């Protein structure tokens, strides 16, 4: 749920007089003279100018006022005050020195014509943006024409003012013309009503500054616009209650940069007075900020009402964030913080109501047997016709999450008739909901592709995804999506049902599609939370079942699958795109942050943690780098955890606790090993390309800022034609990661007609070895051999799969111990029992395990090995084509998304049926 809004004052009290303890009386002259010695212009000038208004002939105070104005760089005002000194005072050396210093200052007047032109330009940029851009209008509450009308009133008022820029770039505004003695009071009375209405300082402060409509320490004000770090990091919204002082909009935009995953905070500005907006638009060019699609402006007397309506329309999104302000609003209209708090309250009530409605659709009494019957009815139902849905998803409605990935000729779950009663009693094709995330390139596209594959099999499937880079889904979005789609099955990548408490109903089959070894999965709590309707498919990491209690009987092992429609070697390539992407060697990865920058970031993030955190980080950093230097190749999770434990052991058991080891391994050691593998491989390719005169293209986010590899950066490749074309037209594509080569980029490359070359790690040999020993464990009659000391010893000659792996290991100079040694395949009894009891967990097809063929011809562990492989790829096109075709043929057999989708549906249905039978037998 969204947190309550936080308000950040952008012109913080107390005022100068309050700081001096003078809130209830005027300072004496002696106190003013003492204050002047502090050389703090913004503390001295308010009471000093007020005193001059009462005693305009006080040369000493006027001289001090001129000096303090000169300190600020206000040349014009300083010289005007010096001109009002008596002849005797003006002739004093001190006055001459101040006059000389002030005269040497650069011009400070912001010319009226410059202000007008800047304002016109900014206003044109703002009002020219179409309302449809980014699905959010730029302006709320005032039509562009009305805003242009307000420009005429602002121009008239601005002509009666002089605007100055201080030494530090602050804006000061005075009445038009010089300020002669005795005119201070009238000048003060001419201070605009607008400034009084928009001032964020106490009401007494402007009155203490006769002749000035604005003269405040805006540098201090802007420096205190300290948006909490978690707001931009979580892409929460920043609300600006007013645009005073000028510069606050740019500061808010700069304080919310784009996150590494592409998300970015939205900035919402609320300004009751259009003239205040125009004041903010006349100081500096703001074209970039004003045309940024993440900016929304609410203007006019009804601005807060429009904001409230807008927030209500966004209840399906995270609306919490930080409020910077406030600028005092129109009397009785409330504040931005109050409007946001009310919107959050209403959002919470809607969420509770939606949760209750969803619970009625999925009663806890639904049993695996009833769900098994539902899957059986779906298997017998006619396929969903490939026709345009009767109620297409509202792609442009700002309050609705989209099913943008769904093609128009396939039905979504919400497009089917809504049955009455519990969902498990409905008939027809299966309804599948796949929540996903636009901020992970692969996860988003994998979810889209799975939905498309399920629809191609006759089911109704759709995704739930954020509509833009500046929006996060709220709990209400998930609950209403479930209510509308009424799914028979929910699939979520890398997250369990328990990781999204109260958002996913307990009584619906839920599939956790395992793709990454994320820390939150490897806990006893995650295993204990698995119910009889929870299933796991994908990378079924053994420790999940051996150590953390995940139910192995509801797990189906599979590798990542790829959409064969997107990555089809037979599809033509746009000529211009192919010419632009053609190269000798390419690499696609978004992990452009250097290993050094990663360590620095983790160090900074841990600065507020335990005292020993810095030492622990340094030890683990050195251990990882040392392992690479020693030629270490096992970068599995278990190996990295062990390395981390060894590095932290000298710090003692009080520090090297299992929790600390796990935390440091997941936040530093594993990412660092991954980063080094990728960057080292890219550096090898760059070195080879430079030496051999070959071309190297490095695709992905952020490489243009890399200190060494920036010359090879070629930007991101959209998932689709551009990526497919790059795979096909590059002579070779590199893949480097700690895990297996059964990775989507390798499979995509092979299906596209490309040649993937893979960084060799222990996981590469382990992939084929695991397949071989699993196959050996399923050897018929194995038990007749008898076990010695709890281990079956199968002759290597009786296991052709293991024999092939031994031959491969010998070519690579690697070991197959402890599984295969001395001509025997050694299979523990417990391992054999698990394999035979749960074949869906251990199943790996031969063609999957050997996807890239001979590892000696497709993997590299050094720069020299990579150069040998690249030379063959560049100079022997027929060999390259044959290797690519062989890989693609193996991938097409079971590594495509339609194949995986069918297996998942059958596995869940069969598991439900098995569970129901086991319940009845019990």
Short mmCIF file of C-alpha atoms in Angstrom, two decimals, residues 281-742:
data_model
loop_
_atom_site.label_atom_id
_atom_site.label_comp_id
_atom_site.label_asym_id
_atom_site.label_seq_id
_atom_site.Cartn_x
_atom_site.Cartn_y
_atom_site.Cartn_z
CA UNK A 281 8.87 30.37 -16.80
CA UNK A 282 10.63 33.68 -17.43
CA UNK A 283 13.96 33.08 -15.71
CA UNK A 284 15.64 30.27 -17.69
CA UNK A 285 14.90 28.04 -20.65
CA UNK A 286 12.92 25.01 -19.48
CA UNK A 287 12.07 23.40 -22.80
CA UNK A 288 13.42 20.00 -21.82
CA UNK A 289 11.57 19.96 -18.50
CA UNK A 290 8.30 21.28 -19.90
CA UNK A 291 8.18 18.78 -22.76
CA UNK A 292 9.12 15.82 -20.57
CA UNK A 293 6.14 13.43 -20.71
CA UNK A 294 6.46 12.70 -16.98
CA UNK A 295 5.50 16.28 -16.06
CA UNK A 296 1.87 17.13 -15.28
CA UNK A 297 0.71 20.65 -14.39
CA UNK A 298 -2.48 21.58 -12.53
CA UNK A 299 -3.29 25.27 -12.89
CA UNK A 300 -5.88 27.77 -11.85
CA UNK A 301 -8.26 28.29 -8.92
CA UNK A 302 -9.61 24.75 -9.30
CA UNK A 303 -6.18 23.14 -9.52
CA UNK A 304 -6.60 21.13 -6.34
CA UNK A 305 -9.97 19.82 -7.48
CA UNK A 306 -8.51 18.70 -10.78
CA UNK A 307 -5.63 17.06 -8.92
CA UNK A 308 -8.08 15.16 -6.70
CA UNK A 309 -9.99 13.87 -9.74
CA UNK A 310 -6.77 12.88 -11.47
CA UNK A 311 -5.55 10.97 -8.42
CA UNK A 312 -8.89 9.16 -8.15
CA UNK A 313 -8.50 8.06 -11.78
CA UNK A 314 -5.07 6.66 -10.91
CA UNK A 315 -6.15 4.50 -7.99
CA UNK A 316 -4.79 1.44 -9.82
CA UNK A 317 -1.32 2.96 -9.64
CA UNK A 318 1.03 3.92 -6.82
CA UNK A 319 0.15 7.56 -6.11
CA UNK A 320 2.17 8.09 -2.93
CA UNK A 321 5.37 10.09 -2.98
CA UNK A 322 6.85 13.32 -1.64
CA UNK A 323 5.22 16.76 -1.53
CA UNK A 324 7.62 19.65 -2.00
CA UNK A 325 6.12 22.83 -0.63
CA UNK A 326 3.68 24.03 0.12
CA UNK A 327 2.97 27.26 -1.63
CA UNK A 328 -0.03 28.73 0.23
CA UNK A 329 -3.10 27.95 -1.84
CA UNK A 330 -6.29 29.91 -2.32
CA UNK A 331 -8.19 30.39 0.99
CA UNK A 332 -10.17 27.34 1.98
CA UNK A 333 -8.91 25.19 -0.87
CA UNK A 334 -6.64 22.95 1.17
CA UNK A 335 -3.13 21.85 0.21
CA UNK A 336 -1.58 19.31 -2.11
CA UNK A 337 -0.59 17.17 0.88
CA UNK A 338 -4.17 17.13 2.13
CA UNK A 339 -5.54 16.21 -1.32
CA UNK A 340 -2.99 13.41 -1.65
CA UNK A 341 -3.77 12.07 1.83
CA UNK A 342 -7.47 11.92 0.96
CA UNK A 343 -6.74 10.17 -2.34
CA UNK A 344 -4.65 7.57 -0.51
CA UNK A 345 -7.48 7.02 1.98
CA UNK A 346 -9.99 6.44 -0.81
CA UNK A 347 -7.56 4.15 -2.62
CA UNK A 348 -7.18 2.04 0.52
CA UNK A 349 -10.96 1.69 0.84
CA UNK A 350 -11.30 0.64 -2.80
CA UNK A 351 -8.56 -1.93 -2.28
CA UNK A 352 -10.32 -3.47 0.71
CA UNK A 353 -13.59 -3.69 -1.24
CA UNK A 354 -11.84 -5.31 -4.24
CA UNK A 355 -10.14 -7.83 -1.97
CA UNK A 356 -13.51 -8.88 -0.59
CA UNK A 357 -14.98 -9.30 -4.09
CA UNK A 358 -12.03 -11.42 -5.22
CA UNK A 359 -12.32 -13.61 -2.13
CA UNK A 360 -15.93 -14.39 -3.08
CA UNK A 361 -14.79 -15.52 -6.54
CA UNK A 362 -12.18 -17.87 -5.08
CA UNK A 363 -13.66 -19.52 -1.97
CA UNK A 364 -11.09 -21.35 0.21
CA UNK A 365 -13.23 -24.48 -0.02
CA UNK A 366 -12.09 -25.07 -3.62
CA UNK A 367 -10.08 -28.31 -3.66
CA UNK A 368 -7.39 -29.67 -6.02
CA UNK A 369 -10.01 -32.18 -7.25
CA UNK A 370 -12.37 -29.37 -8.25
CA UNK A 371 -9.55 -27.52 -10.01
CA UNK A 372 -8.47 -30.74 -11.70
CA UNK A 373 -12.02 -31.06 -13.03
CA UNK A 374 -11.84 -27.48 -14.27
CA UNK A 375 -8.63 -28.20 -16.19
CA UNK A 376 -10.20 -31.35 -17.61
CA UNK A 377 -13.23 -29.37 -18.84
CA UNK A 378 -10.86 -26.86 -20.45
CA UNK A 379 -9.02 -29.66 -22.25
CA UNK A 380 -12.33 -30.82 -23.73
CA UNK A 381 -13.51 -27.30 -24.60
CA UNK A 382 -13.25 -26.09 -28.20
CA UNK A 383 -10.28 -23.74 -28.76
CA UNK A 384 -10.91 -20.05 -28.36
CA UNK A 385 -11.54 -18.72 -31.89
CA UNK A 386 -8.95 -16.35 -33.26
CA UNK A 387 -11.37 -13.48 -33.65
CA UNK A 388 -11.31 -9.90 -32.52
CA UNK A 389 -12.44 -9.73 -28.89
CA UNK A 390 -15.83 -8.24 -28.24
CA UNK A 391 -14.43 -5.93 -25.60
CA UNK A 392 -10.83 -5.04 -26.47
CA UNK A 393 -8.57 -3.81 -23.68
CA UNK A 394 -8.67 0.01 -23.36
CA UNK A 395 -5.16 0.73 -24.61
CA UNK A 396 -5.33 4.47 -24.01
CA UNK A 397 -7.41 4.78 -20.85
CA UNK A 398 -5.14 6.39 -18.25
CA UNK A 399 -6.76 4.61 -15.34
CA UNK A 400 -6.46 1.11 -16.80
CA UNK A 401 -3.43 -1.19 -16.89
CA UNK A 402 -3.02 -2.42 -20.43
CA UNK A 403 -2.79 -5.75 -22.12
CA UNK A 404 -0.69 -4.09 -24.76
CA UNK A 405 1.13 -7.28 -25.65
CA UNK A 406 -2.01 -9.10 -26.71
CA UNK A 407 -2.59 -9.10 -30.47
CA UNK A 408 -6.05 -8.02 -31.51
CA UNK A 409 -6.89 -11.42 -33.00
CA UNK A 410 -6.65 -13.27 -29.68
CA UNK A 411 -9.04 -13.04 -26.79
CA UNK A 412 -8.03 -11.90 -23.32
CA UNK A 413 -9.42 -13.43 -20.11
CA UNK A 414 -11.57 -10.38 -19.45
CA UNK A 415 -13.03 -10.62 -22.96
CA UNK A 416 -14.75 -13.93 -22.21
CA UNK A 417 -18.25 -14.04 -20.71
CA UNK A 418 -18.14 -13.48 -16.96
CA UNK A 419 -19.52 -16.59 -15.21
CA UNK A 420 -21.58 -16.41 -12.09
CA UNK A 421 -20.36 -18.13 -8.97
CA UNK A 422 -16.90 -19.44 -8.07
CA UNK A 423 -14.32 -19.44 -10.83
CA UNK A 424 -13.41 -23.11 -10.50
CA UNK A 425 -16.95 -24.07 -11.58
CA UNK A 426 -16.74 -22.29 -14.94
CA UNK A 427 -16.25 -24.01 -18.28
CA UNK A 428 -14.66 -23.17 -21.60
CA UNK A 429 -10.99 -22.55 -22.33
CA UNK A 430 -8.59 -21.79 -19.52
CA UNK A 431 -8.20 -18.19 -18.46
CA UNK A 432 -4.61 -17.29 -17.59
CA UNK A 433 -3.38 -14.04 -16.06
CA UNK A 434 0.33 -13.19 -16.24
CA UNK A 435 1.35 -10.13 -14.20
CA UNK A 436 4.66 -8.80 -15.49
CA UNK A 437 6.97 -5.79 -15.33
CA UNK A 438 7.95 -3.35 -18.05
CA UNK A 439 11.18 -2.55 -16.19
CA UNK A 440 12.81 -5.89 -16.98
CA UNK A 441 13.28 -6.28 -20.69
CA UNK A 442 13.31 -10.04 -20.75
CA UNK A 443 10.66 -10.66 -18.11
CA UNK A 444 8.21 -8.40 -19.89
CA UNK A 445 8.76 -10.01 -23.27
CA UNK A 446 8.81 -13.54 -21.84
CA UNK A 447 5.44 -12.88 -20.22
CA UNK A 448 4.05 -11.46 -23.45
CA UNK A 449 5.35 -14.42 -25.43
CA UNK A 450 3.91 -16.95 -22.98
CA UNK A 451 0.51 -15.25 -23.17
CA UNK A 452 0.69 -15.32 -26.96
CA UNK A 453 1.68 -19.00 -26.92
CA UNK A 454 -1.20 -19.90 -24.60
CA UNK A 455 -3.62 -18.08 -26.88
CA UNK A 456 -2.24 -19.97 -29.86
CA UNK A 457 -3.17 -23.16 -28.00
CA UNK A 458 -6.77 -22.01 -27.63
CA UNK A 459 -6.65 -20.54 -24.12
CA UNK A 460 -7.47 -16.97 -23.11
CA UNK A 461 -4.38 -15.32 -21.67
CA UNK A 462 -3.31 -11.75 -20.98
CA UNK A 463 -0.67 -9.78 -19.15
CA UNK A 464 -0.87 -7.05 -16.54
CA UNK A 465 1.86 -4.44 -16.97
CA UNK A 466 2.65 -0.83 -16.12
CA UNK A 467 1.44 1.60 -18.82
CA UNK A 468 4.57 3.77 -18.91
CA UNK A 469 8.00 4.30 -17.36
CA UNK A 470 6.63 6.66 -14.69
CA UNK A 471 3.96 4.43 -13.21
CA UNK A 472 3.92 1.51 -10.75
CA UNK A 473 0.92 -0.73 -10.25
CA UNK A 474 -0.89 -0.51 -6.92
CA UNK A 475 -2.44 -3.48 -5.07
CA UNK A 476 -5.80 -2.39 -6.47
CA UNK A 477 -4.54 -2.98 -10.01
CA UNK A 478 -3.74 -6.61 -9.26
CA UNK A 479 -7.01 -7.25 -7.43
CA UNK A 480 -9.18 -5.66 -10.12
CA UNK A 481 -7.26 -7.50 -12.84
CA UNK A 482 -8.04 -10.79 -11.09
CA UNK A 483 -11.66 -9.74 -10.66
CA UNK A 484 -12.02 -8.84 -14.35
CA UNK A 485 -10.04 -11.75 -15.81
CA UNK A 486 -11.24 -14.41 -13.32
CA UNK A 487 -8.22 -16.58 -14.15
CA UNK A 488 -8.00 -20.34 -13.72
CA UNK A 489 -4.25 -20.02 -13.44
CA UNK A 490 -1.85 -17.19 -12.57
CA UNK A 491 1.76 -17.25 -13.79
CA UNK A 492 4.35 -14.92 -12.29
CA UNK A 493 8.06 -14.85 -13.09
CA UNK A 494 10.43 -15.20 -10.10
CA UNK A 495 7.81 -14.47 -7.44
CA UNK A 496 5.65 -16.78 -5.38
CA UNK A 497 2.09 -16.16 -4.31
CA UNK A 498 3.32 -15.49 -0.76
CA UNK A 499 5.65 -12.75 -2.00
CA UNK A 500 2.58 -10.73 -3.00
CA UNK A 501 0.43 -11.10 0.13
CA UNK A 502 -3.27 -10.33 -0.21
CA UNK A 503 -2.90 -9.58 -3.92
CA UNK A 504 -3.29 -13.06 -5.36
CA UNK A 505 -6.15 -15.28 -4.13
CA UNK A 506 -5.06 -18.39 -2.25
CA UNK A 507 -7.58 -20.68 -3.95
CA UNK A 508 -6.36 -20.50 -7.56
CA UNK A 509 -3.54 -22.49 -9.20
CA UNK A 510 -0.44 -20.32 -9.10
CA UNK A 511 2.73 -20.99 -11.11
CA UNK A 512 6.02 -19.43 -10.07
CA UNK A 513 8.07 -19.38 -13.28
CA UNK A 514 11.65 -19.65 -11.98
CA UNK A 515 14.17 -17.83 -14.15
CA UNK A 516 16.69 -16.29 -11.74
CA UNK A 517 18.19 -17.31 -8.39
CA UNK A 518 16.64 -14.41 -6.49
CA UNK A 519 17.40 -14.27 -2.74
CA UNK A 520 13.78 -14.15 -1.57
CA UNK A 521 13.15 -17.57 -3.10
CA UNK A 522 15.87 -19.29 -1.08
CA UNK A 523 14.34 -19.10 2.38
CA UNK A 524 12.53 -21.62 4.58
CA UNK A 525 9.59 -19.21 4.68
CA UNK A 526 9.25 -19.33 0.88
CA UNK A 527 9.16 -23.12 0.95
CA UNK A 528 6.76 -23.32 3.89
CA UNK A 529 4.34 -20.94 2.15
CA UNK A 530 3.86 -23.31 -0.81
CA UNK A 531 0.31 -24.69 -0.72
CA UNK A 532 -1.32 -27.50 -2.66
CA UNK A 533 -2.22 -25.08 -5.47
CA UNK A 534 1.32 -23.67 -5.81
CA UNK A 535 3.57 -24.91 -8.61
CA UNK A 536 7.11 -24.19 -9.77
CA UNK A 537 8.36 -24.44 -13.35
CA UNK A 538 11.60 -23.35 -14.95
CA UNK A 539 15.02 -23.46 -13.35
CA UNK A 540 14.26 -25.77 -10.42
CA UNK A 541 17.36 -25.07 -8.37
CA UNK A 542 18.03 -28.23 -6.30
CA UNK A 543 18.60 -26.32 -3.06
CA UNK A 544 15.03 -25.05 -3.16
CA UNK A 545 13.84 -28.59 -2.52
CA UNK A 546 16.78 -29.99 -0.55
CA UNK A 547 17.24 -27.07 1.86
CA UNK A 548 14.22 -24.80 1.78
CA UNK A 549 11.27 -27.18 1.70
CA UNK A 550 9.77 -26.44 -1.70
CA UNK A 551 7.45 -29.35 -2.72
CA UNK A 552 9.33 -31.32 -5.36
CA UNK A 553 6.16 -33.12 -6.45
CA UNK A 554 4.78 -29.83 -7.80
CA UNK A 555 7.91 -28.76 -9.70
CA UNK A 556 8.63 -29.08 -13.41
CA UNK A 557 12.14 -28.41 -14.65
CA UNK A 558 12.44 -26.48 -17.88
CA UNK A 559 14.79 -23.98 -19.44
CA UNK A 560 13.81 -20.60 -20.76
CA UNK A 561 11.84 -20.69 -23.96
CA UNK A 562 11.80 -18.31 -26.89
CA UNK A 563 9.09 -17.06 -29.24
CA UNK A 564 9.80 -18.71 -32.62
CA UNK A 565 7.68 -16.11 -34.38
CA UNK A 566 9.89 -13.22 -33.23
CA UNK A 567 13.16 -15.06 -33.81
CA UNK A 568 12.75 -16.77 -37.15
CA UNK A 569 15.82 -17.24 -39.33
CA UNK A 570 13.56 -17.39 -42.41
CA UNK A 571 12.12 -13.91 -41.88
CA UNK A 572 13.56 -11.15 -44.09
CA UNK A 573 15.68 -8.39 -42.61
CA UNK A 574 15.07 -4.71 -43.41
CA UNK A 575 18.06 -3.81 -45.64
CA UNK A 576 18.94 -0.57 -43.86
CA UNK A 577 18.73 -2.24 -40.45
CA UNK A 578 20.85 -5.17 -41.59
CA UNK A 579 23.49 -2.84 -43.02
CA UNK A 580 23.61 -0.82 -39.80
CA UNK A 581 23.90 -3.84 -37.51
CA UNK A 582 26.27 -5.97 -39.58
CA UNK A 583 29.58 -6.64 -37.79
CA UNK A 584 32.10 -9.34 -37.03
CA UNK A 585 31.29 -9.76 -33.36
CA UNK A 586 28.46 -8.39 -31.23
CA UNK A 587 27.33 -8.58 -27.63
CA UNK A 588 24.02 -7.61 -26.05
CA UNK A 589 23.85 -6.86 -22.34
CA UNK A 590 22.49 -4.07 -20.17
CA UNK A 591 25.01 -4.68 -17.36
CA UNK A 592 27.20 -1.70 -18.28
CA UNK A 593 27.98 -0.62 -14.72
CA UNK A 594 31.67 -1.37 -14.16
CA UNK A 595 32.73 -3.79 -11.40
CA UNK A 596 34.40 -0.87 -9.63
CA UNK A 597 31.24 1.24 -9.79
CA UNK A 598 29.21 -1.70 -8.50
CA UNK A 599 31.46 -2.08 -5.46
CA UNK A 600 31.36 1.68 -4.84
CA UNK A 601 27.57 1.72 -5.02
CA UNK A 602 27.20 -1.20 -2.63
CA UNK A 603 29.68 0.47 -0.27
CA UNK A 604 27.71 3.71 -0.28
CA UNK A 605 24.43 1.88 0.24
CA UNK A 606 25.87 0.10 3.26
CA UNK A 607 27.30 3.26 4.84
CA UNK A 608 24.43 3.41 7.32
CA UNK A 609 24.75 -0.28 8.16
CA UNK A 610 26.97 -2.13 10.62
CA UNK A 611 30.40 -0.72 11.36
CA UNK A 612 32.14 -3.73 9.82
CA UNK A 613 30.26 -3.48 6.51
CA UNK A 614 33.07 -1.69 4.70
CA UNK A 615 35.64 -4.30 5.75
CA UNK A 616 33.32 -7.13 4.72
CA UNK A 617 32.76 -5.59 1.29
CA UNK A 618 36.49 -5.12 0.75
CA UNK A 619 37.24 -8.73 1.74
CA UNK A 620 34.62 -10.18 -0.58
CA UNK A 621 35.65 -7.87 -3.43
CA UNK A 622 39.26 -9.02 -3.13
CA UNK A 623 38.17 -12.67 -2.88
CA UNK A 624 36.15 -12.49 -6.10
CA UNK A 625 38.91 -10.71 -8.00
CA UNK A 626 41.44 -13.20 -6.63
CA UNK A 627 39.34 -16.14 -7.81
CA UNK A 628 39.23 -14.72 -11.33
CA UNK A 629 42.96 -14.17 -11.31
CA UNK A 630 43.46 -17.80 -10.25
CA UNK A 631 41.37 -19.07 -13.17
CA UNK A 632 38.32 -20.02 -11.10
CA UNK A 633 35.39 -21.04 -13.35
CA UNK A 634 32.69 -22.22 -10.93
CA UNK A 635 30.42 -19.21 -10.41
CA UNK A 636 27.35 -21.13 -9.31
CA UNK A 637 25.39 -19.76 -6.39
CA UNK A 638 26.75 -22.43 -4.07
CA UNK A 639 30.35 -21.74 -5.07
CA UNK A 640 29.98 -17.99 -4.61
CA UNK A 641 28.31 -18.48 -1.23
CA UNK A 642 31.22 -20.65 -0.14
CA UNK A 643 33.74 -18.09 -1.39
CA UNK A 644 31.90 -15.38 0.54
CA UNK A 645 31.91 -17.46 3.70
CA UNK A 646 35.67 -18.02 3.44
CA UNK A 647 36.28 -14.32 2.87
CA UNK A 648 34.25 -13.30 5.92
CA UNK A 649 35.45 -16.08 8.25
CA UNK A 650 38.46 -14.07 9.59
CA UNK A 651 36.02 -11.43 10.89
CA UNK A 652 34.76 -13.91 13.46
CA UNK A 653 31.48 -15.76 14.02
CA UNK A 654 29.74 -12.64 15.32
CA UNK A 655 30.08 -11.08 11.87
CA UNK A 656 30.22 -14.10 9.57
CA UNK A 657 26.72 -15.29 10.41
CA UNK A 658 24.72 -17.28 7.85
CA UNK A 659 22.44 -14.26 7.38
CA UNK A 660 25.36 -11.90 6.75
CA UNK A 661 27.05 -14.35 4.37
CA UNK A 662 23.82 -14.74 2.38
CA UNK A 663 23.22 -10.99 2.27
CA UNK A 664 26.76 -10.12 1.14
CA UNK A 665 26.76 -12.94 -1.41
CA UNK A 666 23.51 -11.79 -3.00
CA UNK A 667 24.16 -8.05 -2.89
CA UNK A 668 27.85 -8.06 -3.83
CA UNK A 669 29.60 -11.34 -4.61
CA UNK A 670 27.13 -12.75 -7.14
CA UNK A 671 26.53 -9.47 -9.01
CA UNK A 672 30.28 -8.73 -9.00
CA UNK A 673 31.16 -12.12 -10.48
CA UNK A 674 28.49 -11.63 -13.14
CA UNK A 675 29.77 -8.14 -13.92
CA UNK A 676 33.40 -9.24 -14.21
CA UNK A 677 32.48 -12.11 -16.55
CA UNK A 678 30.58 -9.79 -18.87
CA UNK A 679 33.04 -6.89 -18.85
CA UNK A 680 36.10 -9.11 -19.17
CA UNK A 681 34.56 -10.93 -22.13
CA UNK A 682 33.63 -7.63 -23.80
CA UNK A 683 37.16 -6.30 -23.19
CA UNK A 684 38.63 -9.44 -24.80
CA UNK A 685 36.41 -8.94 -27.85
CA UNK A 686 37.39 -5.28 -28.11
CA UNK A 687 41.07 -6.14 -27.88
CA UNK A 688 40.79 -8.86 -30.52
CA UNK A 689 38.74 -6.66 -32.84
CA UNK A 690 41.24 -3.82 -32.59
CA UNK A 691 44.19 -6.14 -33.22
CA UNK A 692 42.58 -8.03 -36.11
CA UNK A 693 40.76 -5.12 -37.72
CA UNK A 694 37.36 -6.63 -37.03
CA UNK A 695 34.24 -4.73 -36.06
CA UNK A 696 32.73 -5.08 -32.58
CA UNK A 697 29.27 -3.78 -31.61
CA UNK A 698 28.31 -3.59 -27.93
CA UNK A 699 24.56 -3.18 -27.51
CA UNK A 700 22.70 -2.27 -24.32
CA UNK A 701 22.02 0.54 -21.86
CA UNK A 702 24.83 2.72 -20.60
CA UNK A 703 27.81 1.43 -22.57
CA UNK A 704 28.33 4.87 -24.09
CA UNK A 705 29.43 5.97 -20.61
CA UNK A 706 31.87 3.11 -20.04
CA UNK A 707 35.41 4.41 -19.40
CA UNK A 708 37.04 1.94 -21.82
CA UNK A 709 34.40 0.26 -23.98
CA UNK A 710 32.40 3.39 -24.91
CA UNK A 711 33.87 3.49 -28.48
CA UNK A 712 32.15 0.17 -29.19
CA UNK A 713 28.73 1.17 -27.77
CA UNK A 714 25.92 0.98 -30.31
CA UNK A 715 22.86 1.63 -28.11
CA UNK A 716 19.96 -0.60 -27.17
CA UNK A 717 18.28 -3.09 -29.48
CA UNK A 718 14.49 -3.30 -29.20
CA UNK A 719 13.18 -6.80 -28.57
CA UNK A 720 12.00 -7.88 -32.00
CA UNK A 721 13.24 -7.23 -35.53
CA UNK A 722 16.29 -5.22 -34.47
CA UNK A 723 17.51 -7.90 -32.06
CA UNK A 724 16.73 -10.73 -34.50
CA UNK A 725 18.57 -8.91 -37.29
CA UNK A 726 21.60 -8.29 -35.10
CA UNK A 727 21.78 -11.97 -34.19
CA UNK A 728 21.62 -12.94 -37.86
CA UNK A 729 24.01 -10.44 -39.48
CA UNK A 730 26.80 -10.50 -36.87
CA UNK A 731 29.37 -13.20 -37.56
CA UNK A 732 29.16 -14.17 -33.86
CA UNK A 733 27.31 -13.05 -30.75
CA UNK A 734 28.94 -13.37 -27.33
CA UNK A 735 27.16 -14.51 -24.19
CA UNK A 736 28.79 -14.27 -20.77
CA UNK A 737 27.07 -15.11 -17.48
CA UNK A 738 27.77 -17.24 -14.40
CA UNK A 739 24.98 -19.67 -15.23
CA UNK A 740 24.21 -22.12 -17.97
CA UNK A 741 24.21 -21.48 -21.70
CA UNK A 742 20.53 -22.46 -21.72
#
